[in-house]
């Protein structure tokens, strides 16, 4: 388990100047990659775990689908794909915002 200093270093290690400016501020949960009920990164971790389990156990999933659950399982996998696309869109949005900030720093 990381100490509080370890977490701080992991977060800000490559960005010491930004840490000086922003390190004591809290993100606004209504903006960016956060929301009231979930964080994008927490959601991404859970989606990645399900995706990895699905891939590692594909034969079992296919067998279950072939035993009469084809449409339900396919629908859930399509849902996973859609959620990954939502995460990608949110990350693209954050990347775009950072590009705008870079323009202001020129």
Coordinates of C-alpha atoms in Angstrom, one line a residue:
X1 CA 0.0 0.0 0.0
X2 CA 1.3 3.4 -0.9
X3 CA 1.7 6.1 1.7
X4 CA 0.1 9.5 1.2
X5 CA 3.5 10.8 -0.1
X6 CA 3.6 7.9 -2.5
X7 CA 0.2 8.7 -3.9
X8 CA 1.2 12.4 -4.2
X9 CA 4.4 11.4 -6.0
X10 CA 2.5 9.1 -8.4
X11 CA 0.0 11.9 -9.2
X12 CA 2.4 14.8 -9.5
X13 CA 5.9 13.4 -10.0
X14 CA 6.2 14.4 -13.7
X15 CA 4.5 17.7 -13.1
X16 CA 6.2 19.6 -10.3
X17 CA 5.2 23.1 -11.5
X18 CA 1.6 22.2 -11.9
X19 CA 1.6 20.6 -8.5
X20 CA 2.9 23.9 -7.0
X21 CA 0.0 25.7 -8.7
X22 CA -2.8 23.1 -8.4
X23 CA -1.7 20.6 -5.7
X24 CA -4.0 21.9 -3.0
X25 CA -7.1 22.4 -5.1
X26 CA -10.0 19.9 -5.5
X27 CA -11.5 19.1 -8.9
X28 CA -15.0 20.4 -9.5
X29 CA -17.1 17.1 -9.7
X30 CA -19.4 18.7 -12.2
X31 CA -16.7 19.2 -14.8
X32 CA -14.5 16.9 -16.8
X33 CA -13.9 13.3 -16.0
X34 CA -15.8 13.3 -12.7
X35 CA -19.5 12.9 -12.0
X36 CA -21.6 12.8 -8.8
X37 CA -22.1 9.0 -8.9
X38 CA -18.9 7.7 -10.6
X39 CA -15.6 8.7 -11.9
X40 CA -14.5 8.0 -15.4
X41 CA -11.3 6.3 -14.3
X42 CA -13.1 4.1 -11.8
X43 CA -15.6 3.2 -14.5
X44 CA -12.8 2.5 -17.0
X45 CA -11.1 0.2 -14.5
X46 CA -14.2 -1.8 -14.1
X47 CA -14.9 -2.0 -17.8
X48 CA -11.3 -3.1 -18.5
X49 CA -11.6 -5.8 -15.9
X50 CA -14.9 -7.1 -17.4
X51 CA -13.4 -7.0 -20.9
X52 CA -10.3 -8.9 -19.8
X53 CA -12.4 -11.5 -18.1
X54 CA -14.5 -11.8 -21.2
X55 CA -11.5 -12.3 -23.4
X56 CA -9.8 -14.8 -21.1
X57 CA -13.0 -16.9 -20.8
X58 CA -14.3 -16.4 -24.3
X59 CA -15.0 -20.1 -24.9
X60 CA -17.2 -20.3 -21.8
X61 CA -19.0 -17.2 -22.9
X62 CA -19.6 -18.5 -26.4
X63 CA -20.8 -21.8 -25.0
X64 CA -23.3 -20.0 -22.7
X65 CA -24.5 -17.9 -25.7
X66 CA -25.0 -21.0 -27.8
X67 CA -27.1 -22.6 -25.1
X68 CA -29.9 -20.0 -25.6
X69 CA -28.5 -16.7 -24.3
X70 CA -27.1 -15.4 -27.6
X71 CA -29.1 -12.2 -27.8
X72 CA -28.8 -11.3 -24.1
X73 CA -25.0 -11.8 -24.1
X74 CA -24.5 -10.1 -27.4
X75 CA -26.5 -7.1 -26.1
X76 CA -24.3 -6.9 -23.0
X77 CA -21.1 -7.0 -25.0
X78 CA -22.5 -4.3 -27.3
X79 CA -23.2 -2.3 -24.1
X80 CA -19.6 -2.7 -23.0
X81 CA -18.4 -1.5 -26.4
X82 CA -20.7 1.5 -26.1
X83 CA -19.4 2.3 -22.6
X84 CA -15.8 2.1 -23.8
X85 CA -16.7 4.5 -26.6
X86 CA -18.2 6.9 -24.0
X87 CA -15.0 6.8 -22.0
X88 CA -13.0 7.4 -25.1
X89 CA -15.2 10.4 -26.0
X90 CA -14.7 11.8 -22.5
X91 CA -10.9 11.4 -22.8
X92 CA -10.9 13.0 -26.2
X93 CA -12.9 15.9 -24.6
X94 CA -10.3 16.3 -21.9
X95 CA -7.5 16.1 -24.4
X96 CA -9.1 18.8 -26.5
X97 CA -9.4 21.1 -23.4
X98 CA -5.7 20.6 -22.7
X99 CA -4.9 21.6 -26.3
X100 CA -6.9 24.8 -25.7
X101 CA -4.9 25.5 -22.6
X102 CA -1.6 24.9 -24.5
X103 CA -2.8 27.6 -27.0
X104 CA -3.2 30.1 -24.2
X105 CA 0.3 29.3 -22.9
X106 CA 2.0 30.2 -26.2

